[in-house]
Tab-separated table of N, CA and C in Angstrom:
chain	number	residue	atom	x	y	z
A	20	MET	N	49.969	21.442	1.511
A	20	MET	CA	49.746	22.870	1.589
A	20	MET	C	50.128	23.548	0.274
A	21	MET	N	51.264	23.153	-0.271
A	21	MET	CA	51.734	23.738	-1.528
A	21	MET	C	50.750	23.443	-2.669
A	22	ARG	N	50.191	22.216	-2.677
A	22	ARG	CA	49.216	21.856	-3.704
A	22	ARG	C	47.966	22.728	-3.592
A	23	ALA	N	47.527	22.983	-2.374
A	23	ALA	CA	46.339	23.800	-2.154
A	23	ALA	C	46.558	25.218	-2.667
A	24	VAL	N	47.727	25.769	-2.407
A	24	VAL	CA	48.044	27.117	-2.871
A	24	VAL	C	48.107	27.137	-4.399
A	25	LEU	N	48.739	26.136	-4.996
A	25	LEU	CA	48.838	26.055	-6.453
A	25	LEU	C	47.455	25.916	-7.086
A	26	LEU	N	46.612	25.074	-6.491
A	26	LEU	CA	45.254	24.910	-6.994
A	26	LEU	C	44.482	26.224	-6.907
A	27	TYR	N	44.616	26.922	-5.807
A	27	TYR	CA	43.948	28.215	-5.646
A	27	TYR	C	44.402	29.203	-6.725
A	28	VAL	N	45.693	29.266	-6.979
A	28	VAL	CA	46.227	30.173	-7.996
A	28	VAL	C	45.693	29.807	-9.377
A	29	LEU	N	45.637	28.510	-9.694
A	29	LEU	CA	45.125	28.075	-10.995
A	29	LEU	C	43.646	28.430	-11.153
A	30	VAL	N	42.858	28.205	-10.118
A	30	VAL	CA	41.436	28.540	-10.182
A	30	VAL	C	41.257	30.050	-10.321
A	31	PHE	N	42.043	30.809	-9.581
A	31	PHE	CA	41.972	32.274	-9.660
A	31	PHE	C	42.306	32.752	-11.066
A	32	CYS	N	43.374	32.243	-11.659
A	32	CYS	CA	43.764	32.658	-13.009
A	32	CYS	C	42.706	32.263	-14.037
A	33	ALA	N	42.135	31.078	-13.897
A	33	ALA	CA	41.094	30.636	-14.826
A	33	ALA	C	39.873	31.541	-14.731
A	34	SER	N	39.576	32.036	-13.559
A	34	SER	CA	38.408	32.899	-13.396
A	34	SER	C	38.581	34.242	-14.091
A	35	LEU	N	39.798	34.639	-14.364
A	35	LEU	CA	40.039	35.906	-15.040
A	35	LEU	C	39.599	35.878	-16.497
A	36	TRP	N	39.492	34.696	-17.098
A	36	TRP	CA	39.186	34.581	-18.514
A	36	TRP	C	37.707	34.424	-18.812
A	37	LYS	N	36.879	34.313	-17.820
A	37	LYS	CA	35.450	34.111	-18.023
A	37	LYS	C	34.667	35.190	-17.298
A	38	VAL	N	33.528	35.527	-17.818
A	38	VAL	CA	32.642	36.450	-17.136
A	38	VAL	C	31.850	35.658	-16.101
A	39	ASP	N	31.872	36.078	-14.891
A	39	ASP	CA	30.990	35.551	-13.852
A	39	ASP	C	30.256	36.773	-13.326
A	40	ALA	N	29.427	37.302	-14.195
A	40	ALA	CA	28.869	38.626	-13.981
A	40	ALA	C	27.983	38.697	-12.750
A	41	GLN	N	28.060	39.805	-12.088
A	41	GLN	CA	27.146	40.133	-11.002
A	41	GLN	C	26.082	41.085	-11.527
A	42	THR	N	26.481	41.994	-12.401
A	42	THR	CA	25.545	42.946	-13.001
A	42	THR	C	25.779	42.967	-14.507
A	43	ILE	N	24.702	42.828	-15.251
A	43	ILE	CA	24.747	42.910	-16.709
A	43	ILE	C	23.790	44.028	-17.102
A	44	ARG	N	24.253	44.930	-17.963
A	44	ARG	CA	23.390	46.012	-18.446
A	44	ARG	C	23.402	45.992	-19.966
A	45	PHE	N	22.201	45.995	-20.522
A	45	PHE	CA	22.020	46.114	-21.963
A	45	PHE	C	21.293	47.424	-22.212
A	46	THR	N	21.837	48.232	-23.101
A	46	THR	CA	21.208	49.504	-23.445
A	46	THR	C	20.975	49.552	-24.944
A	47	TYR	N	19.765	49.901	-25.315
A	47	TYR	CA	19.371	50.072	-26.707
A	47	TYR	C	18.974	51.530	-26.880
A	48	ARG	N	19.651	52.222	-27.772
A	48	ARG	CA	19.376	53.638	-27.991
A	48	ARG	C	19.092	53.874	-29.462
A	49	HIS	N	17.988	54.549	-29.731
A	49	HIS	CA	17.602	54.847	-31.106
A	49	HIS	C	17.923	56.304	-31.409
A	50	ALA	N	18.688	56.543	-32.465
A	50	ALA	CA	19.174	57.894	-32.781
A	50	ALA	C	18.058	58.863	-33.162
A	51	LEU	N	17.095	58.416	-33.943
A	51	LEU	CA	16.062	59.327	-34.427
A	51	LEU	C	15.097	59.763	-33.336
A	52	THR	N	14.795	58.889	-32.411
A	52	THR	CA	13.835	59.229	-31.366
A	52	THR	C	14.501	59.733	-30.089
A	53	ALA	N	15.808	59.624	-29.999
A	53	ALA	CA	16.556	60.034	-28.807
A	53	ALA	C	15.988	59.381	-27.548
A	54	SER	N	15.583	58.128	-27.710
A	54	SER	CA	15.086	57.378	-26.565
A	54	SER	C	15.681	55.983	-26.607
A	55	GLY	N	15.497	55.268	-25.536
A	55	GLY	CA	16.050	53.936	-25.508
A	55	GLY	C	15.504	53.105	-24.371
A	56	THR	N	15.992	51.897	-24.301
A	56	THR	CA	15.598	50.940	-23.285
A	56	THR	C	16.840	50.419	-22.605
A	57	THR	N	16.760	50.295	-21.301
A	57	THR	CA	17.857	49.714	-20.537
A	57	THR	C	17.340	48.489	-19.800
A	58	VAL	N	18.080	47.397	-19.906
A	58	VAL	CA	17.759	46.171	-19.192
A	58	VAL	C	18.909	45.910	-18.227
A	59	ASP	N	18.605	45.928	-16.954
A	59	ASP	CA	19.599	45.608	-15.926
A	59	ASP	C	19.295	44.231	-15.364
A	60	ILE	N	20.302	43.392	-15.351
A	60	ILE	CA	20.180	42.060	-14.765
A	60	ILE	C	21.179	42.007	-13.620
A	61	VAL	N	20.673	41.788	-12.432
A	61	VAL	CA	21.518	41.792	-11.242
A	61	VAL	C	21.415	40.439	-10.567
A	62	ARG	N	22.562	39.839	-10.325
A	62	ARG	CA	22.585	38.563	-9.615
A	62	ARG	C	23.005	38.799	-8.178
A	63	GLU	N	22.230	38.248	-7.296
A	63	GLU	CA	22.557	38.279	-5.874
A	63	GLU	C	22.488	36.851	-5.378
A	64	GLY	N	23.656	36.256	-5.156
A	64	GLY	CA	23.683	34.856	-4.747
A	64	GLY	C	23.170	33.970	-5.858
A	65	ALA	N	22.167	33.148	-5.548
A	65	ALA	CA	21.622	32.210	-6.522
A	65	ALA	C	20.429	32.788	-7.270
A	66	GLU	N	20.099	34.053	-7.047
A	66	GLU	CA	18.946	34.664	-7.700
A	66	GLU	C	19.382	35.786	-8.634
A	67	ALA	N	18.615	35.951	-9.703
A	67	ALA	CA	18.868	37.050	-10.643
A	67	ALA	C	17.559	37.789	-10.869
A	68	ARG	N	17.656	39.083	-11.027
A	68	ARG	CA	16.490	39.943	-11.199
A	68	ARG	C	16.700	40.841	-12.419
A	69	VAL	N	15.618	41.071	-13.165
A	69	VAL	CA	15.645	41.911	-14.364
A	69	VAL	C	14.805	43.156	-14.102
A	70	VAL	N	15.370	44.311	-14.443
A	70	VAL	CA	14.629	45.572	-14.351
A	70	VAL	C	14.757	46.273	-15.704
A	71	VAL	N	13.619	46.650	-16.272
A	71	VAL	CA	13.606	47.311	-17.574
A	71	VAL	C	13.232	48.771	-17.359
A	72	SER	N	14.006	49.678	-17.960
A	72	SER	CA	13.739	51.114	-17.858
A	72	SER	C	13.690	51.730	-19.245
A	73	TRP	N	12.866	52.744	-19.391
A	73	TRP	CA	12.794	53.522	-20.618
A	73	TRP	C	13.496	54.852	-20.362
A	74	ILE	N	14.257	55.320	-21.345
A	74	ILE	CA	15.018	56.551	-21.175
A	74	ILE	C	14.730	57.499	-22.328
A	75	ASN	N	14.465	58.759	-22.014
A	75	ASN	CA	14.348	59.813	-23.003
A	75	ASN	C	15.619	60.655	-22.860
A	76	TYR	N	16.539	60.532	-23.818
A	76	TYR	CA	17.835	61.205	-23.714
A	76	TYR	C	17.740	62.719	-23.893
A	77	ARG	N	16.729	63.189	-24.631
A	77	ARG	CA	16.588	64.631	-24.828
A	77	ARG	C	16.271	65.354	-23.521
A	78	ASP	N	15.351	64.787	-22.764
A	78	ASP	CA	14.893	65.438	-21.545
A	78	ASP	C	15.472	64.826	-20.277
A	79	SER	N	16.358	63.854	-20.449
A	79	SER	CA	16.960	63.143	-19.319
A	79	SER	C	15.905	62.557	-18.385
A	80	ILE	N	14.871	62.011	-18.971
A	80	ILE	CA	13.804	61.398	-18.192
A	80	ILE	C	13.988	59.882	-18.236
A	81	SER	N	13.905	59.273	-17.095
A	81	SER	CA	14.008	57.831	-17.000
A	81	SER	C	12.841	57.320	-16.170
A	82	SER	N	12.179	56.298	-16.667
A	82	SER	CA	11.082	55.733	-15.884
A	82	SER	C	11.047	54.228	-16.069
A	83	ALA	N	10.608	53.545	-15.048
A	83	ALA	CA	10.501	52.093	-15.119
A	83	ALA	C	9.338	51.732	-16.043
A	84	VAL	N	9.557	50.749	-16.882
A	84	VAL	CA	8.502	50.240	-17.737
A	84	VAL	C	8.450	48.733	-17.577
A	85	ASP	N	7.434	48.151	-18.108
A	85	ASP	CA	7.220	46.715	-17.945
A	85	ASP	C	7.294	46.371	-16.469
A	86	THR	N	7.909	45.267	-16.173
A	86	THR	CA	7.965	44.857	-14.776
A	86	THR	C	9.375	44.424	-14.424
A	87	ALA	N	9.652	44.449	-13.166
A	87	ALA	CA	10.874	43.825	-12.673
A	87	ALA	C	10.484	42.392	-12.337
A	88	HIS	N	11.293	41.456	-12.744
A	88	HIS	CA	10.971	40.059	-12.467
A	88	HIS	C	12.239	39.236	-12.275
A	89	SER	N	12.055	38.039	-11.803
A	89	SER	CA	13.186	37.140	-11.548
A	89	SER	C	13.512	36.330	-12.788
A	90	LEU	N	14.769	35.932	-12.881
A	90	LEU	CA	15.219	35.008	-13.915
A	90	LEU	C	15.549	33.677	-13.268
A	91	THR	N	15.418	32.621	-14.036
A	91	THR	CA	15.877	31.330	-13.546
A	91	THR	C	17.397	31.288	-13.646
A	92	VAL	N	17.989	30.375	-12.917
A	92	VAL	CA	19.440	30.206	-12.982
A	92	VAL	C	19.855	29.841	-14.403
A	93	ASP	N	19.069	29.001	-15.076
A	93	ASP	CA	19.386	28.605	-16.450
A	93	ASP	C	19.345	29.791	-17.412
A	94	GLN	N	18.362	30.671	-17.244
A	94	GLN	CA	18.286	31.861	-18.104
A	94	GLN	C	19.500	32.763	-17.883
A	95	TYR	N	19.825	32.972	-16.633
A	95	TYR	CA	20.970	33.822	-16.299
A	95	TYR	C	22.260	33.227	-16.854
A	96	ASN	N	22.451	31.922	-16.642
A	96	ASN	CA	23.656	31.258	-17.131
A	96	ASN	C	23.743	31.286	-18.656
A	97	ALA	N	22.596	31.198	-19.331
A	97	ALA	CA	22.589	31.270	-20.798
A	97	ALA	C	23.051	32.642	-21.276
A	98	ILE	N	22.633	33.691	-20.573
A	98	ILE	CA	23.066	35.046	-20.944
A	98	ILE	C	24.564	35.211	-20.723
A	99	VAL	N	25.051	34.754	-19.573
A	99	VAL	CA	26.489	34.855	-19.286
A	99	VAL	C	27.290	34.050	-20.312
A	100	SER	N	26.806	32.858	-20.643
A	100	SER	CA	27.486	32.033	-21.640
A	100	SER	C	27.497	32.716	-23.007
A	101	SER	N	26.396	33.353	-23.364
A	101	SER	CA	26.324	34.057	-24.636
A	101	SER	C	27.293	35.242	-24.668
A	102	ILE	N	27.385	35.959	-23.566
A	102	ILE	CA	28.345	37.071	-23.479
A	102	ILE	C	29.766	36.546	-23.604
A	103	ASN	N	30.046	35.420	-22.955
A	103	ASN	CA	31.379	34.818	-23.049
A	103	ASN	C	31.711	34.388	-24.471
A	104	SER	N	30.677	34.118	-25.281
A	104	SER	CA	30.892	33.670	-26.660
A	104	SER	C	31.179	34.813	-27.623
A	105	ILE	N	30.969	36.038	-27.180
A	105	ILE	CA	31.244	37.187	-28.047
A	105	ILE	C	32.751	37.363	-28.166
A	106	ASP	N	33.232	37.408	-29.383
A	106	ASP	CA	34.658	37.617	-29.640
A	106	ASP	C	34.921	39.122	-29.680
A	107	SER	N	35.802	39.591	-28.821
A	107	SER	CA	36.078	41.030	-28.761
A	107	SER	C	36.649	41.555	-30.076
A	108	ASN	N	37.324	40.707	-30.847
A	108	ASN	CA	37.817	41.131	-32.163
A	108	ASN	C	36.654	41.394	-33.125
A	109	ASP	N	35.605	40.564	-33.020
A	109	ASP	CA	34.418	40.793	-33.845
A	109	ASP	C	33.738	42.098	-33.465
A	110	VAL	N	33.658	42.378	-32.159
A	110	VAL	CA	33.048	43.634	-31.706
A	110	VAL	C	33.865	44.823	-32.211
A	111	ALA	N	35.177	44.707	-32.167
A	111	ALA	CA	36.034	45.792	-32.662
A	111	ALA	C	35.794	46.028	-34.149
A	112	ARG	N	35.659	44.947	-34.912
A	112	ARG	CA	35.398	45.073	-36.346
A	112	ARG	C	34.016	45.679	-36.596
A	113	ALA	N	33.005	45.197	-35.842
A	113	ALA	CA	31.635	45.708	-35.998
A	113	ALA	C	31.544	47.175	-35.587
A	114	SER	N	32.367	47.571	-34.643
A	114	SER	CA	32.327	48.951	-34.135
A	114	SER	C	32.937	49.957	-35.105
A	115	GLN	N	33.606	49.480	-36.133
A	115	GLN	CA	34.194	50.388	-37.113
A	115	GLN	C	33.131	51.036	-37.991
A	116	THR	N	31.954	50.428	-38.069
A	116	THR	CA	30.865	50.978	-38.862
A	116	THR	C	30.003	51.842	-37.960
A	117	ARG	N	29.786	53.059	-38.367
A	117	ARG	CA	28.946	54.001	-37.616
A	117	ARG	C	28.041	54.725	-38.600
A	118	GLY	N	26.958	55.224	-38.073
A	118	GLY	CA	26.042	55.988	-38.896
A	118	GLY	C	25.337	57.036	-38.063
A	119	ARG	N	24.646	57.927	-38.712
A	119	ARG	CA	23.918	58.975	-37.989
A	119	ARG	C	22.586	58.450	-37.476
A	120	ASP	N	21.911	57.705	-38.321
A	120	ASP	CA	20.641	57.123	-37.925
A	120	ASP	C	20.914	55.718	-37.404
A	121	GLY	N	19.881	55.053	-37.002
A	121	GLY	CA	20.043	53.686	-36.542
A	121	GLY	C	20.051	53.606	-35.026
A	122	THR	N	20.614	52.537	-34.556
A	122	THR	CA	20.596	52.270	-33.123
A	122	THR	C	22.016	52.052	-32.611
A	123	THR	N	22.155	52.175	-31.326
A	123	THR	CA	23.411	51.826	-30.668
A	123	THR	C	23.062	50.863	-29.542
A	124	CYS	N	23.731	49.732	-29.531
A	124	CYS	CA	23.501	48.729	-28.501
A	124	CYS	C	24.763	48.572	-27.672
A	125	THR	N	24.576	48.517	-26.377
A	125	THR	CA	25.691	48.392	-25.443
A	125	THR	C	25.425	47.218	-24.518
A	126	ILE	N	26.446	46.412	-24.315
A	126	ILE	CA	26.402	45.347	-23.311
A	126	ILE	C	27.552	45.606	-22.360
A	127	GLU	N	27.214	45.745	-21.087
A	127	GLU	CA	28.223	45.980	-20.057
A	127	GLU	C	28.076	44.924	-18.966
A	128	CYS	N	29.195	44.474	-18.462
A	128	CYS	CA	29.205	43.538	-17.334
A	128	CYS	C	30.103	44.120	-16.265
A	129	ASP	N	29.659	43.971	-15.060
A	129	ASP	CA	30.435	44.464	-13.933
A	129	ASP	C	30.756	43.320	-12.980
A	130	PRO	N	31.488	42.324	-13.471
A	130	PRO	CA	31.883	41.243	-12.580
A	130	PRO	C	33.044	41.682	-11.699
A	131	PRO	N	33.404	40.884	-10.741
A	131	PRO	CA	34.476	41.279	-9.831
A	131	PRO	C	35.818	41.571	-10.521
A	132	LEU	N	36.168	40.806	-11.569
A	132	LEU	CA	37.519	40.962	-12.106
A	132	LEU	C	37.591	41.261	-13.597
A	133	THR	N	36.530	41.038	-14.350
A	133	THR	CA	36.606	41.159	-15.793
A	133	THR	C	35.522	42.075	-16.341
A	134	PRO	N	35.683	43.383	-16.230
A	134	PRO	CA	34.645	44.260	-16.769
A	134	PRO	C	34.609	44.187	-18.297
A	135	ILE	N	33.399	44.267	-18.832
A	135	ILE	CA	33.197	44.228	-20.286
A	135	ILE	C	32.346	45.427	-20.668
A	136	HIS	N	32.693	46.045	-21.794
A	136	HIS	CA	31.915	47.174	-22.311
A	136	HIS	C	31.955	47.096	-23.836
A	137	TYR	N	30.905	46.521	-24.415
A	137	TYR	CA	30.803	46.392	-25.861
A	137	TYR	C	29.772	47.386	-26.372
A	138	VAL	N	30.124	48.131	-27.411
A	138	VAL	CA	29.198	49.068	-28.048
A	138	VAL	C	29.225	48.799	-29.549
A	139	VAL	N	28.039	48.556	-30.127
A	139	VAL	CA	27.953	48.287	-31.562
A	139	VAL	C	26.801	49.103	-32.139
A	140	TRP	N	27.082	49.826	-33.216
A	140	TRP	CA	26.056	50.592	-33.915
A	140	TRP	C	25.254	49.631	-34.785
A	141	SER	N	23.959	49.674	-34.678
A	141	SER	CA	23.016	48.878	-35.488
A	141	SER	C	23.548	47.474	-35.803
A	142	PRO	N	23.619	46.609	-34.795
A	142	PRO	CA	24.187	45.280	-35.015
A	142	PRO	C	23.392	44.421	-35.996
A	143	ASP	N	22.171	44.833	-36.320
A	143	ASP	CA	21.341	44.079	-37.253
A	143	ASP	C	21.589	44.461	-38.715
A	144	ILE	N	22.482	45.395	-38.971
A	144	ILE	CA	22.821	45.796	-40.340
A	144	ILE	C	24.133	45.128	-40.744
A	145	ASN	N	24.095	44.409	-41.873
A	145	ASN	CA	25.273	43.680	-42.381
A	145	ASN	C	25.930	42.847	-41.274
A	146	THR	N	25.105	42.118	-40.575
A	146	THR	CA	25.536	41.386	-39.387
A	146	THR	C	26.707	40.449	-39.657
A	147	LYS	N	26.593	39.596	-40.648
A	147	LYS	CA	27.661	38.624	-40.934
A	147	LYS	C	28.942	39.319	-41.377
A	148	GLU	N	28.809	40.288	-42.287
A	148	GLU	CA	29.988	40.963	-42.822
A	148	GLU	C	30.756	41.712	-41.729
A	149	ARG	N	30.032	42.277	-40.775
A	149	ARG	CA	30.656	43.072	-39.713
A	149	ARG	C	31.101	42.224	-38.522
A	150	GLY	N	30.661	40.979	-38.483
A	150	GLY	CA	31.055	40.112	-37.378
A	150	GLY	C	30.243	40.337	-36.109
A	151	SER	N	29.005	40.807	-36.264
A	151	SER	CA	28.201	41.090	-35.074
A	151	SER	C	27.125	40.037	-34.815
A	152	THR	N	27.291	38.849	-35.394
A	152	THR	CA	26.293	37.797	-35.259
A	152	THR	C	26.084	37.385	-33.805
A	153	GLN	N	27.146	37.072	-33.086
A	153	GLN	CA	27.018	36.638	-31.696
A	153	GLN	C	26.573	37.790	-30.793
A	154	PHE	N	27.052	38.979	-31.078
A	154	PHE	CA	26.625	40.148	-30.308
A	154	PHE	C	25.117	40.344	-30.448
A	155	LEU	N	24.604	40.278	-31.676
A	155	LEU	CA	23.180	40.446	-31.927
A	155	LEU	C	22.377	39.337	-31.252
A	156	ALA	N	22.864	38.107	-31.324
A	156	ALA	CA	22.177	36.983	-30.671
A	156	ALA	C	22.094	37.209	-29.159
A	157	THR	N	23.152	37.754	-28.574
A	157	THR	CA	23.161	38.044	-27.136
A	157	THR	C	22.172	39.156	-26.804
A	158	CYS	N	22.120	40.182	-27.630
A	158	CYS	CA	21.147	41.262	-27.427
A	158	CYS	C	19.729	40.706	-27.431
A	159	LYS	N	19.421	39.851	-28.399
A	159	LYS	CA	18.086	39.264	-28.493
A	159	LYS	C	17.785	38.369	-27.295
A	160	LEU	N	18.772	37.635	-26.830
A	160	LEU	CA	18.596	36.775	-25.659
A	160	LEU	C	18.271	37.605	-24.415
A	161	ILE	N	18.966	38.718	-24.254
A	161	ILE	CA	18.719	39.607	-23.114
A	161	ILE	C	17.312	40.210	-23.210
A	162	LEU	N	16.926	40.667	-24.396
A	162	LEU	CA	15.583	41.228	-24.572
A	162	LEU	C	14.504	40.193	-24.275
A	163	THR	N	14.710	38.965	-24.728
A	163	THR	CA	13.751	37.888	-24.464
A	163	THR	C	13.652	37.599	-22.973
A	164	ALA	N	14.788	37.563	-22.293
A	164	ALA	CA	14.786	37.329	-20.840
A	164	ALA	C	14.071	38.455	-20.099
A	165	ALA	N	14.093	39.656	-20.679
A	165	ALA	CA	13.423	40.807	-20.074
A	165	ALA	C	11.941	40.866	-20.468
A	166	LYS	N	11.478	39.850	-21.164
A	166	LYS	CA	10.088	39.762	-21.621
A	166	LYS	C	9.737	40.873	-22.607
A	167	LEU	N	10.724	41.252	-23.412
A	167	LEU	CA	10.528	42.200	-24.495
A	167	LEU	C	10.644	41.435	-25.821
A	168	LYS	N	10.066	41.968	-26.873
A	168	LYS	CA	10.091	41.291	-28.167
A	168	LYS	C	11.247	41.815	-28.987
A	169	PRO	N	12.265	40.970	-29.263
A	169	PRO	CA	13.399	41.415	-30.081
A	169	PRO	C	12.974	41.958	-31.443
A	170	SER	N	11.882	41.449	-31.997
A	170	SER	CA	11.427	41.918	-33.317
A	170	SER	C	11.012	43.384	-33.301
A	171	LYS	N	10.700	43.940	-32.152
A	171	LYS	CA	10.374	45.359	-32.056
A	171	LYS	C	11.632	46.233	-32.006
A	172	TYR	N	12.763	45.599	-31.788
A	172	TYR	CA	14.030	46.330	-31.688
A	172	TYR	C	14.917	46.132	-32.910
A	173	PHE	N	14.883	44.934	-33.497
A	173	PHE	CA	15.767	44.638	-34.633
A	173	PHE	C	14.971	44.147	-35.822
């Protein structure tokens, strides 16, 4: 009995260090056009679904664009793994650079125990110097999973 309790505690503590996301949201906002794209990935059990929305921040208009579609377990796991690979110290360093023009990218996870909220201004500018390489790779992976072309965003 004691071993079972100890094992449970160890598994619980280990789960605190990894994202096992239920909801992942990626937001891309362009400063000059005051518009953006939101990609929501929601996992329910063994299935994951992607919904892409377009947002006009000036008029507070939001509408669904593209299609909502399913992701494979491998695609979903690749995104979660990529998010887990982002070093929060790199995001903090990348977040020190801000500008008036450009884009703002946000990755949010709403897992049961480890919420994540990363915001980086124009992660495609001076990527290596700012430490936003993994963050940018994750953004592109999410856009690809949403059937959007990363080259149109970065």
